Structures are given as C-alpha cells and as structure tokens.
Coordinates of C-alpha atoms in Angstrom, one line a residue:
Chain L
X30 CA -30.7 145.9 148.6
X31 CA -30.9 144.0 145.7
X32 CA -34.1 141.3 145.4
X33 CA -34.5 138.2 142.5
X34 CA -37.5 139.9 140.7
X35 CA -38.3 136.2 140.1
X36 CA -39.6 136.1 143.3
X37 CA -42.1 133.3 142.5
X38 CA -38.9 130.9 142.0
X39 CA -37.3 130.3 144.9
X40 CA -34.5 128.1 143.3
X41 CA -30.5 129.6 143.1
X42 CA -30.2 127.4 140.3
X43 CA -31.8 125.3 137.2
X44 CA -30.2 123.9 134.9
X45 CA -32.7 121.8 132.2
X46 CA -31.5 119.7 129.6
X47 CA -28.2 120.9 129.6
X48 CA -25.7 119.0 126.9
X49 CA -22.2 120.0 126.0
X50 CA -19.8 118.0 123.9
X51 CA -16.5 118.9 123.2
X52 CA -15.6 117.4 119.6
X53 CA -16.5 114.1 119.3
X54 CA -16.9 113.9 123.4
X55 CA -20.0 114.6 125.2
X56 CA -19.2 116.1 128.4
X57 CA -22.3 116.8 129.7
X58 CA -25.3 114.9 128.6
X59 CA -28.8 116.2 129.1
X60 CA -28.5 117.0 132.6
X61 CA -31.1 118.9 135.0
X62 CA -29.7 120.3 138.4
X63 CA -31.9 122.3 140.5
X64 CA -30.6 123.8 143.8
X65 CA -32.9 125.6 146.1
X66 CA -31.9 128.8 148.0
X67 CA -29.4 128.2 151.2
X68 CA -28.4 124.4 150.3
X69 CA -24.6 123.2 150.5
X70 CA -24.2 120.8 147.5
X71 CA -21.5 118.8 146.6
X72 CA -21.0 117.3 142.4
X73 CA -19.6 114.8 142.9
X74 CA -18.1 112.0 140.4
X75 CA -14.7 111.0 139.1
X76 CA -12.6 113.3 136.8
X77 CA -14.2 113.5 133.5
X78 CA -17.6 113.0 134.6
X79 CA -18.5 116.4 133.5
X80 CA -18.3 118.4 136.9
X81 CA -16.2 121.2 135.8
X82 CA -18.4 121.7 132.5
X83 CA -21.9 121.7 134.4
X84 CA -19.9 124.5 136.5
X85 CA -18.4 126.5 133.5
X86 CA -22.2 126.2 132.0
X87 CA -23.7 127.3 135.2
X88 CA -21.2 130.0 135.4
X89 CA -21.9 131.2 131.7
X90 CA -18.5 130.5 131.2
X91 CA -19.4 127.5 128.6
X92 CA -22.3 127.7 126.2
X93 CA -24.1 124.8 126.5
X94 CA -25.3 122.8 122.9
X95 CA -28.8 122.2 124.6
X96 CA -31.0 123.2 128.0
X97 CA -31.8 126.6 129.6
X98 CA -30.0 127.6 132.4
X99 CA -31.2 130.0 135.2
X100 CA -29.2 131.7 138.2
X101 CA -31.8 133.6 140.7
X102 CA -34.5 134.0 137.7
X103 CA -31.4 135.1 135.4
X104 CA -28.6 134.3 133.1
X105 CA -25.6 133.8 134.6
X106 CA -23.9 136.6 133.4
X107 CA -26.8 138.4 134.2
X108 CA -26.2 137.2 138.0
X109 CA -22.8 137.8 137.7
X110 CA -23.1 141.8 137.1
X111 CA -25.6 141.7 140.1
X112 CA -22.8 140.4 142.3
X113 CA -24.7 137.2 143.3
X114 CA -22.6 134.9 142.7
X115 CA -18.8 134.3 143.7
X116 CA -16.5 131.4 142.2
X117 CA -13.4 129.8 142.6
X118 CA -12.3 128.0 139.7
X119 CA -9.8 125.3 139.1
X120 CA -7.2 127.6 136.7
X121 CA -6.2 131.4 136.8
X122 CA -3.9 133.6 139.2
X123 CA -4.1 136.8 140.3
X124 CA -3.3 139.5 138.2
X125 CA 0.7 140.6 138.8
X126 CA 2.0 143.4 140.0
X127 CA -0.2 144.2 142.4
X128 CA -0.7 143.6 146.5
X129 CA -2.8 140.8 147.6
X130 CA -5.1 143.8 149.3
X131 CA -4.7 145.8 145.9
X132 CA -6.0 143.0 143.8
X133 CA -8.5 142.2 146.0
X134 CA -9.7 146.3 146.4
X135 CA -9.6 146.3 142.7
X136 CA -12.0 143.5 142.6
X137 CA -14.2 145.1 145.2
X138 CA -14.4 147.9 143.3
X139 CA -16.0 145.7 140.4
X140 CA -19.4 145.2 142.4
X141 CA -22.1 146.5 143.8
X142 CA -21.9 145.6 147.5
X143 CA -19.3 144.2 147.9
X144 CA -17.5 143.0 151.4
X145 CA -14.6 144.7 153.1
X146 CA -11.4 143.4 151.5
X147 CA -10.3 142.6 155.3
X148 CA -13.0 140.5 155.7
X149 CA -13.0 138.7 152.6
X150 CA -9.3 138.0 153.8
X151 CA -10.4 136.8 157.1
X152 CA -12.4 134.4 155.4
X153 CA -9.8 133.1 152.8
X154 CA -6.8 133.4 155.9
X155 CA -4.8 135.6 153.7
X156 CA -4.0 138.5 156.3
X157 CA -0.6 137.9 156.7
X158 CA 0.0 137.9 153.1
X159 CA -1.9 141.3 152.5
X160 CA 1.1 143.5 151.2
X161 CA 2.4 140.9 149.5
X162 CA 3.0 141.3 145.4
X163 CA 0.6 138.2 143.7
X164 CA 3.3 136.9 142.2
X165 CA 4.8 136.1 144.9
X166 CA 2.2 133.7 146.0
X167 CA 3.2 129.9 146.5
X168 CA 0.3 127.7 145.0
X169 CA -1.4 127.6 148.2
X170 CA -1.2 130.7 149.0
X171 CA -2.6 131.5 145.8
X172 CA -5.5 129.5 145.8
X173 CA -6.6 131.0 149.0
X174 CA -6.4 134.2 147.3
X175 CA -8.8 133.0 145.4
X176 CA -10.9 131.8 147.5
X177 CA -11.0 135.6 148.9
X178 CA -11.6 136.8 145.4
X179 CA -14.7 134.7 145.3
X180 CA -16.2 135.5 148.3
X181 CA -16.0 139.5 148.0
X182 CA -18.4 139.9 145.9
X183 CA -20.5 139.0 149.1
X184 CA -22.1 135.8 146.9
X185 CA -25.9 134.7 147.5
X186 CA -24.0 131.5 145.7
X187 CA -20.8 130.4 145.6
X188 CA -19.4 127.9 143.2
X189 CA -16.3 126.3 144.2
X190 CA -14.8 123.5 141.9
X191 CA -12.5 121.3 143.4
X192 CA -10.9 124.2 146.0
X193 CA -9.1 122.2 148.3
X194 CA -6.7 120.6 145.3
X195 CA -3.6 121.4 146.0
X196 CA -4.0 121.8 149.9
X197 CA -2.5 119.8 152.7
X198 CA -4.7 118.0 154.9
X199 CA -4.5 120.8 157.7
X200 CA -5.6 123.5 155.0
X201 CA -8.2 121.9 154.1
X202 CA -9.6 121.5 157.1
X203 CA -9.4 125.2 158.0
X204 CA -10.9 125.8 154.4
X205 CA -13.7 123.9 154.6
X206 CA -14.4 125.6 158.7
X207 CA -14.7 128.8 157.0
X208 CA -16.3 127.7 154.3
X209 CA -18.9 126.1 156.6
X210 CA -18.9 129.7 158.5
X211 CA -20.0 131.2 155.3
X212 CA -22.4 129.5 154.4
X213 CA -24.6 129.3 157.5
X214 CA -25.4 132.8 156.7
X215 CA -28.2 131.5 154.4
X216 CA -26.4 131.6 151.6
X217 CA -25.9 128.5 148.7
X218 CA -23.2 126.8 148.3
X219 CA -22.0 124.2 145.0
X220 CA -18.9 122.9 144.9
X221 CA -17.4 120.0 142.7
X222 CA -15.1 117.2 144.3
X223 CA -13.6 113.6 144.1
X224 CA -13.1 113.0 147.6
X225 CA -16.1 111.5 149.1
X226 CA -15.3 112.5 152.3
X227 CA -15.4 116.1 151.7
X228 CA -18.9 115.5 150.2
X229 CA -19.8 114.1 153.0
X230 CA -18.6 115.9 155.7
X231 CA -19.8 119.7 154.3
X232 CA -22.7 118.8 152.2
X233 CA -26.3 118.7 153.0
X234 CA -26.7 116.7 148.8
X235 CA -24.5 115.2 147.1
X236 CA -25.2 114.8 143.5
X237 CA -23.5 112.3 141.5
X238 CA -22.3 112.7 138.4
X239 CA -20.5 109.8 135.8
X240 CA -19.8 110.1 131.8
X241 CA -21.9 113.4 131.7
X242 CA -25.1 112.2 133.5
X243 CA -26.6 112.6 137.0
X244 CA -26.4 109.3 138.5
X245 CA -27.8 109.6 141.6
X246 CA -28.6 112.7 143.9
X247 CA -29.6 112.9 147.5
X248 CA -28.5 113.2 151.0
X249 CA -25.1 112.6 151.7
X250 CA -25.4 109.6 154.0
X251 CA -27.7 107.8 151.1
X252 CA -25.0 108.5 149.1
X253 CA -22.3 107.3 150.9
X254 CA -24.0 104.0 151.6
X255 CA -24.8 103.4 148.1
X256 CA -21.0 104.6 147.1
X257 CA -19.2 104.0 150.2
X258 CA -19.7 100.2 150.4
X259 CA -16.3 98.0 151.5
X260 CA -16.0 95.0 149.1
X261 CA -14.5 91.3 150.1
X262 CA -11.8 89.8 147.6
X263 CA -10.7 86.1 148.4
X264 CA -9.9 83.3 146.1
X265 CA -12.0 80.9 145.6
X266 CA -12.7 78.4 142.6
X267 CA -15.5 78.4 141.0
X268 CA -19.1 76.6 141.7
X269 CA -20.3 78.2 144.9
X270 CA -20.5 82.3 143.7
X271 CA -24.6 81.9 144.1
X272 CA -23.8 80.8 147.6
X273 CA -21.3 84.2 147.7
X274 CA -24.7 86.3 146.4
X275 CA -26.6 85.2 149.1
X276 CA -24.8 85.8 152.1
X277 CA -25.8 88.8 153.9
X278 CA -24.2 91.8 153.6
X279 CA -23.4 90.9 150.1
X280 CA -25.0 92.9 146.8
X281 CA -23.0 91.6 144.1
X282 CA -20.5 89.2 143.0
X283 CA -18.1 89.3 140.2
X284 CA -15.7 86.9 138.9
X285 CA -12.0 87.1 137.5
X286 CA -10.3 83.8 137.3
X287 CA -10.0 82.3 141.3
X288 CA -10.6 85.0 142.3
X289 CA -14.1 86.4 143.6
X290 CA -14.9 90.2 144.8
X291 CA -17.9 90.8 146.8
X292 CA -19.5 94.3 146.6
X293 CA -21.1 94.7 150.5
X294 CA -23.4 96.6 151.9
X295 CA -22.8 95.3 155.3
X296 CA -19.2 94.0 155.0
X297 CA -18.9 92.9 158.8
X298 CA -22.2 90.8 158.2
X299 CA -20.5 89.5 154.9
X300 CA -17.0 88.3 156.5
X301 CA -18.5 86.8 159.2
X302 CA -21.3 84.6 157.0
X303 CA -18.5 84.1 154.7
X304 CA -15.6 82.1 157.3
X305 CA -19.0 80.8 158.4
X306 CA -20.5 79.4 155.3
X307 CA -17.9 79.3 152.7
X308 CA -15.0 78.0 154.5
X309 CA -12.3 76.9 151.3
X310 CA -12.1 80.7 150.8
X311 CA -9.0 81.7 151.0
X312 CA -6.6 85.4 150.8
X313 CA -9.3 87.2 152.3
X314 CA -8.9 91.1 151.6
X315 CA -11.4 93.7 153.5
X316 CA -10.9 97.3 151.3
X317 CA -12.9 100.3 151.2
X318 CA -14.8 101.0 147.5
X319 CA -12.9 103.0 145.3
X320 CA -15.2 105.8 144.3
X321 CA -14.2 105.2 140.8
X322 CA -15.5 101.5 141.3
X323 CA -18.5 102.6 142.5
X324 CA -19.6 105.2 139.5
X325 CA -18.7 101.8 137.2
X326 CA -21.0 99.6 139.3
X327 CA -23.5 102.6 139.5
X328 CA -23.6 103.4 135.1
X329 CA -22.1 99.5 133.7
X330 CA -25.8 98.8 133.0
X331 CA -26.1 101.5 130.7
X332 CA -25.3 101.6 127.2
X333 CA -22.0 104.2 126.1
X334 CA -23.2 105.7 122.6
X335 CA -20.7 106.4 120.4
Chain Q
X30 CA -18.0 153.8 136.8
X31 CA -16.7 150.3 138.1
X32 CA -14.1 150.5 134.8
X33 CA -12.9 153.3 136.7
X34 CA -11.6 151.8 139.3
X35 CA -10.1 149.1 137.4
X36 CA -7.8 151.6 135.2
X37 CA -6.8 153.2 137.9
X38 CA -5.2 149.8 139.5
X39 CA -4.1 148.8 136.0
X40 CA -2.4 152.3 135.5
X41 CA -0.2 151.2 138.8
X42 CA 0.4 147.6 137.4
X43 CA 1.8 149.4 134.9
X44 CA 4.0 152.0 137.0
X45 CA 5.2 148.8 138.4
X46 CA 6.6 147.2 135.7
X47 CA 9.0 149.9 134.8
X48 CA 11.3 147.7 133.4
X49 CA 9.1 147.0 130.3
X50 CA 8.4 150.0 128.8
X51 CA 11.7 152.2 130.5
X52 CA 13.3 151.9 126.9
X53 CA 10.3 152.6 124.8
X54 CA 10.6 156.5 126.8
X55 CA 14.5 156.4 126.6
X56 CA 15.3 155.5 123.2
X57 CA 13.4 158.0 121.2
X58 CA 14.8 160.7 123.7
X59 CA 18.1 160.1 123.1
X60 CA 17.8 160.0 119.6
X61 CA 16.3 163.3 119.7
X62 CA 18.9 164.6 121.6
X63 CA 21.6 162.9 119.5
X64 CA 20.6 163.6 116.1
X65 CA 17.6 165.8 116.7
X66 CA 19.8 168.8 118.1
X67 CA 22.7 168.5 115.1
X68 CA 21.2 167.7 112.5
X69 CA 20.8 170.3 109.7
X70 CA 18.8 171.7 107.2
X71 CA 14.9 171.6 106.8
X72 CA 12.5 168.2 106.6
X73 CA 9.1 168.7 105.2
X74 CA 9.7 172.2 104.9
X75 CA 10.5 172.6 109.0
X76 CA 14.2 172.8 110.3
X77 CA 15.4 169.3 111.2
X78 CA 15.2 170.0 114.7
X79 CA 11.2 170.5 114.9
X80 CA 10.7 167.1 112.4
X81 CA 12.7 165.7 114.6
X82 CA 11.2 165.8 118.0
X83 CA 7.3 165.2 116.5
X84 CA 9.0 162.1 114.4
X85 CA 10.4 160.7 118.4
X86 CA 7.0 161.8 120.0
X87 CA 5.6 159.5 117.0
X88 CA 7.7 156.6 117.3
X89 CA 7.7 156.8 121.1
X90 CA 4.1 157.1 121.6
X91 CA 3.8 154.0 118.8
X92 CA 5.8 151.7 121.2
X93 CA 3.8 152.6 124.0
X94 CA 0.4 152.0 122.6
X95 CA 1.4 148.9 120.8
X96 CA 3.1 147.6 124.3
X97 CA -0.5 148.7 126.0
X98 CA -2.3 146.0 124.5
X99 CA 0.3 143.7 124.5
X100 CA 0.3 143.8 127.8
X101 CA -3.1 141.4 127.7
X102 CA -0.9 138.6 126.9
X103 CA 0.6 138.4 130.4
X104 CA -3.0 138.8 131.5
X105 CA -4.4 136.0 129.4
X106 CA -1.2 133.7 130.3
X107 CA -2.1 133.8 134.0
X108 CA -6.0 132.9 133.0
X109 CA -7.8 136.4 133.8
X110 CA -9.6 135.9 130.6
X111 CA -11.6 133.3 132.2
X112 CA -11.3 135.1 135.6
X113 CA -12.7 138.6 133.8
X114 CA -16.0 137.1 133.0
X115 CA -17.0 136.4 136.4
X116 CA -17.0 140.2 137.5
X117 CA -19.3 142.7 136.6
X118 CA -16.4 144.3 134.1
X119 CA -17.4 144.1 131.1
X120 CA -14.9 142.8 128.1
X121 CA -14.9 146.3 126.6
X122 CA -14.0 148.0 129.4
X123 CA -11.6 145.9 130.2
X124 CA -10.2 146.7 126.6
X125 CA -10.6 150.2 127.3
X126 CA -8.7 150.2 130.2
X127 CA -5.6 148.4 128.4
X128 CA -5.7 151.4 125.5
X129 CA -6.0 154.1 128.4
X130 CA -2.8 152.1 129.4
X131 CA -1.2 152.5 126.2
X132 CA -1.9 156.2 125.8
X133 CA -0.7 157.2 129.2
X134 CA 2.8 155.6 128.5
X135 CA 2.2 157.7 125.6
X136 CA 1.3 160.6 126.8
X137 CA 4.4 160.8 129.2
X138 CA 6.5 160.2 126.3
X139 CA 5.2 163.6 124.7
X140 CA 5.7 165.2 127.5
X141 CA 9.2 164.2 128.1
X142 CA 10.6 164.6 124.4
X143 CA 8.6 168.0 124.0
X144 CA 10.9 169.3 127.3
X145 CA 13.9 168.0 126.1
X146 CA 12.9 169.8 122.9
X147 CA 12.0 173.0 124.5
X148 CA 15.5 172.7 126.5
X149 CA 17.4 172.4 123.1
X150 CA 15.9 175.5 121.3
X151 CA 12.4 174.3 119.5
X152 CA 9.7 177.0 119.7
X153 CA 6.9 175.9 118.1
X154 CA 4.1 178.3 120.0
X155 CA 1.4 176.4 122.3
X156 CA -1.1 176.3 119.5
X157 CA 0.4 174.2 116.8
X158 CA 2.0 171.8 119.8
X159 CA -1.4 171.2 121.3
X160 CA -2.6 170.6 117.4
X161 CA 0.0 168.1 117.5
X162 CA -0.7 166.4 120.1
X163 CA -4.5 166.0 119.7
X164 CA -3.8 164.4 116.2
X165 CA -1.0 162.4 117.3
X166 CA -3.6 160.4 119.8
X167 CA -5.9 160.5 117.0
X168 CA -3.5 159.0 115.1
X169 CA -2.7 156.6 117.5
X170 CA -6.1 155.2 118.1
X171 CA -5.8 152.4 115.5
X172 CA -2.2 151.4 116.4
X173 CA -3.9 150.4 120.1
X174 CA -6.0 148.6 118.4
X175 CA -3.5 146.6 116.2
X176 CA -1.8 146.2 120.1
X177 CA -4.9 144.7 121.6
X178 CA -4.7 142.3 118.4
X179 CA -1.3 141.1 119.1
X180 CA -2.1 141.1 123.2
X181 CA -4.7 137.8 122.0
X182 CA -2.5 136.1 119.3
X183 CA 1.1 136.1 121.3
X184 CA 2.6 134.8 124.6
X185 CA 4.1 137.0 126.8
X186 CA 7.8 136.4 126.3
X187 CA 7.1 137.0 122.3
X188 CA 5.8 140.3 123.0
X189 CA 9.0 142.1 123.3
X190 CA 10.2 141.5 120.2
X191 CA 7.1 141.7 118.3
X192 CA 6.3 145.3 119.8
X193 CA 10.2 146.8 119.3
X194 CA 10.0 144.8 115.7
X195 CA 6.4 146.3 114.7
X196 CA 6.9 149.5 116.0
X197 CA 10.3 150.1 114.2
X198 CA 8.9 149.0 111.0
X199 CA 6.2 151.0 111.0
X200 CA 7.9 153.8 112.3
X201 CA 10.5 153.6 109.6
X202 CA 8.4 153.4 106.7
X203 CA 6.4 155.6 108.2
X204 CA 9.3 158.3 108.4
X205 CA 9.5 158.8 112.1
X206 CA 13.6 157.9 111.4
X207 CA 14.6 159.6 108.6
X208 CA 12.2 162.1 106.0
X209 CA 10.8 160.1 103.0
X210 CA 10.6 161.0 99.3
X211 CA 9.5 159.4 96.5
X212 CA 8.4 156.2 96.1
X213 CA 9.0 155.3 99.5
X214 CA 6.9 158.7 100.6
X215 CA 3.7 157.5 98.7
X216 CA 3.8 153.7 100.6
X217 CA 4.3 155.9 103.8
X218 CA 1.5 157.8 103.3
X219 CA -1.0 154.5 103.7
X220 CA 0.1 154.3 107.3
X221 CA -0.7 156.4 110.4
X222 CA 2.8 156.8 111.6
X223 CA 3.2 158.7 108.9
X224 CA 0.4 161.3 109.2
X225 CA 1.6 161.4 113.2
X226 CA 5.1 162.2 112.1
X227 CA 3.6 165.1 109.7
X228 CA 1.3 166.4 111.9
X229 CA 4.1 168.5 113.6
X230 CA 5.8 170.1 110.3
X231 CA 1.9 170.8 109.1
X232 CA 1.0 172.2 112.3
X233 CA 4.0 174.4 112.6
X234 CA 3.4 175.4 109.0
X235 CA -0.4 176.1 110.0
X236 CA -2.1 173.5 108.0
X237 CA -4.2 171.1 108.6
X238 CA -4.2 167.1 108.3
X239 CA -5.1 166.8 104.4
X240 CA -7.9 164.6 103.8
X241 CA -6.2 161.8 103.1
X242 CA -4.3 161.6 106.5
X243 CA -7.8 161.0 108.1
X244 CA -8.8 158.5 105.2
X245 CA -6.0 156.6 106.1
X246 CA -6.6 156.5 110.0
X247 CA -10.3 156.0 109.4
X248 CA -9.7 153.1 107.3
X249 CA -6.8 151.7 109.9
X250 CA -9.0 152.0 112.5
X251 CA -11.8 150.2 110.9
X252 CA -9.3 147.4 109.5
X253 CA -7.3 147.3 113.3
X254 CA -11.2 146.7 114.6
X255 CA -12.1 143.7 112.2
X256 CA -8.6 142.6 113.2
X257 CA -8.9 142.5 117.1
X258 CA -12.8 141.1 117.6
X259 CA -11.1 138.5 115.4
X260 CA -8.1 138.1 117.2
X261 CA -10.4 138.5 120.1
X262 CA -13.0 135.6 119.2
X263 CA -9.7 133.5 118.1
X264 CA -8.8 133.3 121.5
X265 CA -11.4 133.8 124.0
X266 CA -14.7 132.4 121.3
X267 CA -14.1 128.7 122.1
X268 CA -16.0 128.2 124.5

C-alpha cells in the first residue's frame, strides 16, 4: 500500500493564507484550515461565505490568488492521482450512455486501488439502479451516484459539498448513516453545509465560515451554543432596553422602532426574568436563530473592505 | 494504462449513440454506390470509380473525426470537465481517447466503403489500399484536432450542424465531391481533405504524397494545435 512520504505531518489538510476573489469579489479571504487525519468536519456558513471556493481550492479545482495548500504532504492534484481523495461536488452528472455499474467500473478503472463497484454502490444505495442508463437518473438518484463515484476511489478523505441538497428528509438520513459508516474506518471526512443540524449531528468540528473568513471553529456543541441561541421579540417602547441587557439569559439587545429583539443564550431564563421584571412587554415571540442572523451578529463588528 | 480503460468505455458510449453518427457511415456509401459505380471517365488520371470511393472514404472519415471531438461538448454540458479533474485521468488522455473515438468511426467507414467498392469492381491491389489508408489517418490527424476545438467552443445541440456544415465544406473544396481544376484545385491543395482525397489516385498510380501534401498537414496540425489548447484554455482556464 500507498504511505504520505510526509510522514512527519500528520495533517489530511492545510490550507495557509488562502485568498481568492472572483472579479471585484473576494470569495475567500486569507483563510487557514488545518484538518488532522480521521476528523469529520463540517464548513459551515451561509451561501456565499466562501464554502464551495475553500473546497474547489482544496480540491485544486480553483487556483487560489494567495496561500499554499497541502493534501497528505502534496498538491491536490498530486493527491488526486494517488487515489486519496474522493469528492462529491455540488454540479456535474454522470457521463451518458453508459450503466450506472459501467460508469462506475469505468471510474474504478481510473485508480489505483480502488473499491469494488458493488461496494461503492452499497454505500451510495444505488443497487437497484445498477443497469440502469445515467441518463435516466432522477436528481436523486443521480446525486447518489455520485456519492458512489466519490467513494470508489476508496478515499483517505472525502470532500462532500453540500450532498444532501436536493434530498428528502428520509434520504438524508440514510445518507448521512452511511456516511457515518464510512468514515469510522479512520478515514477524514469535510463536507460544506447550511443546515446546522447536519453540522451538528455528523461532525466532530464545525468550522464557520462568513464573507470569506473563518469565524469561529470548534466542537460542534460550542458552536451550536454560540449560533444556535433562540432570540425574544416583544414590543416595548423605549427607556428600559438596559434593564432588557441585564436580564439573565440575555446577550444582546437591539432596537427597531417598539419593537425590541433579545439575542439569548438561555432563552427560558430570559422569558421568565422578562414577564417577571419587565411586565409592559407585550407580543412576546420565542424563535429559534436564523443561522444567517447569527453569522451577522458573529462578523457586524468587522469592517467590509471594498 | 488507466487511459485504457477509459477508451474502451468511451468506444461503447459511442456504439451506443448510433443515431449520431449512423448518417456520417451511410451518406458517403450511397453516394459511392450512386455516382461512384456510373460515373465515367478518368479523375486524376484514375477511372472515376477508384477517385471515387478514396474521395467517400475522405469525406466519411472527415465527419467521423470531426464528430469525435465534438462529442466533448455533450461531455462538458453535463459538467465532466470539472468531474475529469478529480480522477487520476489525465486531460490529455482524456483528449486522446475522444480522437481514438473519432478514428474508429473512421476506420469503419473505410472498411465499409472499400467493400462496397470491392463488390462493385474496384481492384486496386492490397498495397496501394493499405498506402491509402495509412495516409488517410495521417491526414486526418489535424481534422481531430480542429474537432476537439469545436468539442470546447459549441453546445451540444450546435454540434450537428457545425460538424455536417464543416465537414461538407471542407470536403468540397477539398474535392472529395467532384475533381478540381484550376483555380479552385490550387485553394484545394492548402487543405488536408484534399491530399486524403489524392492519396488514392497517387497510390494507385504508385507515387507518393508530394512534399507539399505533408507541408500542408504538418502545418494544419500545428495550426489545429494552437487552435485547440486555446479553445481548450477558453473554456476550462478560468478557474
């Protein structure tokens, strides 16, 4: 078998420094992500926060302006012809005229140890449709063809950006049970989402990501407490928000008009101080953060170059 | 050795798809067999007959190697560009594989025009027919190359037409339809169709390709290269 011969790194990945803008828009700014052998990470951020480019420059699929980037010691393409690394991208079908089991022997034949095309389609749960032509795939069915594509390379890391898309809630739950299968075998796993949840539920780090940057990065639970707060909206004129800041449960306050929105930590604590203490407030609504809210909260202190 | 295995599935992708290329190994066949066979007279001092059948091996096997790298348009519309890069193939290979494509299709076409030939009464003796067919691939080289070109610039429904257009036009001034003379002989003469079409009446006649024939598929072939890294980069550089 196949060793790194950068044996003194340990890492699957580093990425230093790395910028990319497109135009006049920078998509990634500056960014290190380093991600040690036989970790499940998810990126996570809202769309445009640069997920998919960090994964196309990781991938070698995007040139990035500035930064080195390293897969296993290598270059990514470097990686790639090695057969390390297995992804399922966001765009691209199958080539036509072929069986699912054709396309995917074809692709086999591509690397150098590869799995058996029947158990890459275990895996993806694309047995049943094994004789059938590619383009005669629903999108659903296609995407889990693509997840068997990426997977029979037999990956030591596989990149996934934003694989459960276009699936129903059932789907994805079987998805992410094999994905979970896979990857206890020691291997390393990235993928890119927008649902929280999924971070949560599969990864052992989430990193964050918003306009390009790495905004925070740790385990999933920190995360989710940081991100996942509720926040309290009543109506209330103005003259007691300081008493708002204070209660417990509370982290921040913000004002629009009568009507006040309370960013909680805690948000049973904060209701309950709130009908408590601050009895004229009125129209009180409990909702769970918006994860787009939260990357606002999380970069509104910093400045937006031009 | 991977790129191998990768023609070999892209050889039955194309077996599949019968219905694009069926009329590229008709047409020319039945215009041999119509016009070939009654015809008279002599064409570049050959009977009509023999002209004939190398100038429908020439504008047959032009279709099929144009249509070969066309046939990365379909590719690149479904995304396998991006898809490509993340397997061990390399580009080249992968370009390669779409010209081996190309010259199969052609290659049948030979075959099946040089029976119908040999069924209607043309001897032209194993030597000067194998001749032929060497130069005819060699000819053919830079016309997969101006395919791969158009396989990175078009979409897959403008293929068709682009293909039957290009491959008429060039096979026409070339004179794979009807024998040129004149003024229209000496613009023939820049283009490999041309030297394809005479490589049967030179061959039968026991000369070689003049010097000029391989000047003008060198310089193709060098020209059809700038073209298709360009066309290549056009497409697939941004990134």
């Amino acid at each position: 078998m196949t060793t790194p011969t950068h044996v003194a790194n340990p890492d699957t990945v580093e990425m230093r420094g790395v910028s990319r803008r497109f135009g006049d828009i920078p998509a990634v700014r500056g960014t290190d992500l380093t991600i040690p052998a036989g970790q499940t990470v998810a990126l996570l951020g809202p769309n445009g926060a640069g997920k998919s480019t960090m994964i196309d420059i990781l991938l070698g699929l995007t040139r990035p302006d500035a930064g080195t980037v390293r897969v296993f010691g290598h270059v990514p393409s470097e990686a790639i012809r090695r057969g390390w690394v297995g992804a399922m991208l966001q765009s691209g079908t199958p080539l036509h005229d072929l069986s699912v089991r054709e396309y995917l022997t074809m692709l086999a034949g591509l690397y150098p140890h590869p799995l058996s095309v029947e158990r890459a389609m275990d895996i993806a749960g694309v047995a049943a449709l094994a004789d059938r032509r590619t383009q005669r795939l629903s999108g659903g069915e296609s995407q889990r063809v693509r997840c068997a594509a990426a997977v029979i390379c037999d990956p030591r890391l596989l990149v996934l950006d934003e694989p459960t898309v276009a699936m129903d809630v059932e789907s994805r739950r079987a998805f992410w049970d094999a994905m979970r299968a896979f990857a206890a075998q020691g291997r390393t796993v990235l993928f890119a989402t927008h649902y929280l949840e999924e971070a949560d539920a599969f990864a052992d780090r989430v990193v964050l990501m918003a306009r390009g940057r790495v905004v925070a990065d740790g385990p999933a639970t920190q995360i989710k407490a940081r991100v996942g707060g509720r926040t309290l909206r009543f109506t209330l004129p103005p003259g007691r928000d300081a008493d708002v800041a204070s209660l417990p449960g509370v982290t921040a306050v913000t004002r629009h008009g009568d009507a006040l929105t309370a960013t909680c930590a805690d948000s049973d604590a904060a209701v309950r101080a709130l009908v408590a203490r601050v009895p004229e407030a009125r129209d009180i609504e409990i909702s769970g953060a918006r994860l787009e809210d939260a990357f606002i909260e999380l970069t509104t202190n910093e400045e937006v170059p031009a | 050795m991977n790129s191998v295995a990768f023609t070999r599935y892209e050889l039955l992708r194309l077996v599949r798809n019968r219905r694009a290329f069926i009329f590229s190994l008709i047409f020319p066949l039945i215009l041999f067999l119509v016009i070939g066979t009654s015809a008279k007279g002599d064409a570049y001092g050959v009977p009509y007959k023999e002209y004939y059948m190398v100038a429908m091996i020439a504008f047959g096997a032009t279709m099929a190697v144009l249509s070969g790298g066309a046939r990365i348009a379909t590719d690149r519309a479904a995304g396998w560009m991006r898809a490509l890069r993340l397997t061990p193939l390399s580009v080249g290979a992968y370009l390669r594989a779409k010209m081996a494509s190309g010259l199969f299709l052609a290659l049948i076409s030979v075959v099946l025009i040089s029976a119908a030939g040999l069924a209607t009464g043309v001897r032209m003796g194993w030597g000067p027919w194998l001749e032929t067919v060497a130069l005819v691939v060699v000819g053919l080289l830079p016309l997969g190359l101006v395919g791969i070109t158009l396989g990175h610039l078009g979409t897959p429904e403008s293929m068709g037409p682009i293909v039957g257009g290009l491959s008429a036009l060039l096979s026409m001034l070339g004179g794979s339809w009807f024998p040129l003379s004149g003024t229209l002989e000496s613009v023939g003469k820049l283009l490999p169709t041309y030297w394809i079409t005479r490589a049967g009446p030179l061959a039968i006649q026991g000369h070689a390709w003049p010097g000029t024939a391989w000047v003008v598929v060198v310089a193709w072939t060098a020209g059809a290269a700038v073209l298709a890294a360009w066309a290549y980069r056009r497409s697939e550089g941004r990134r």
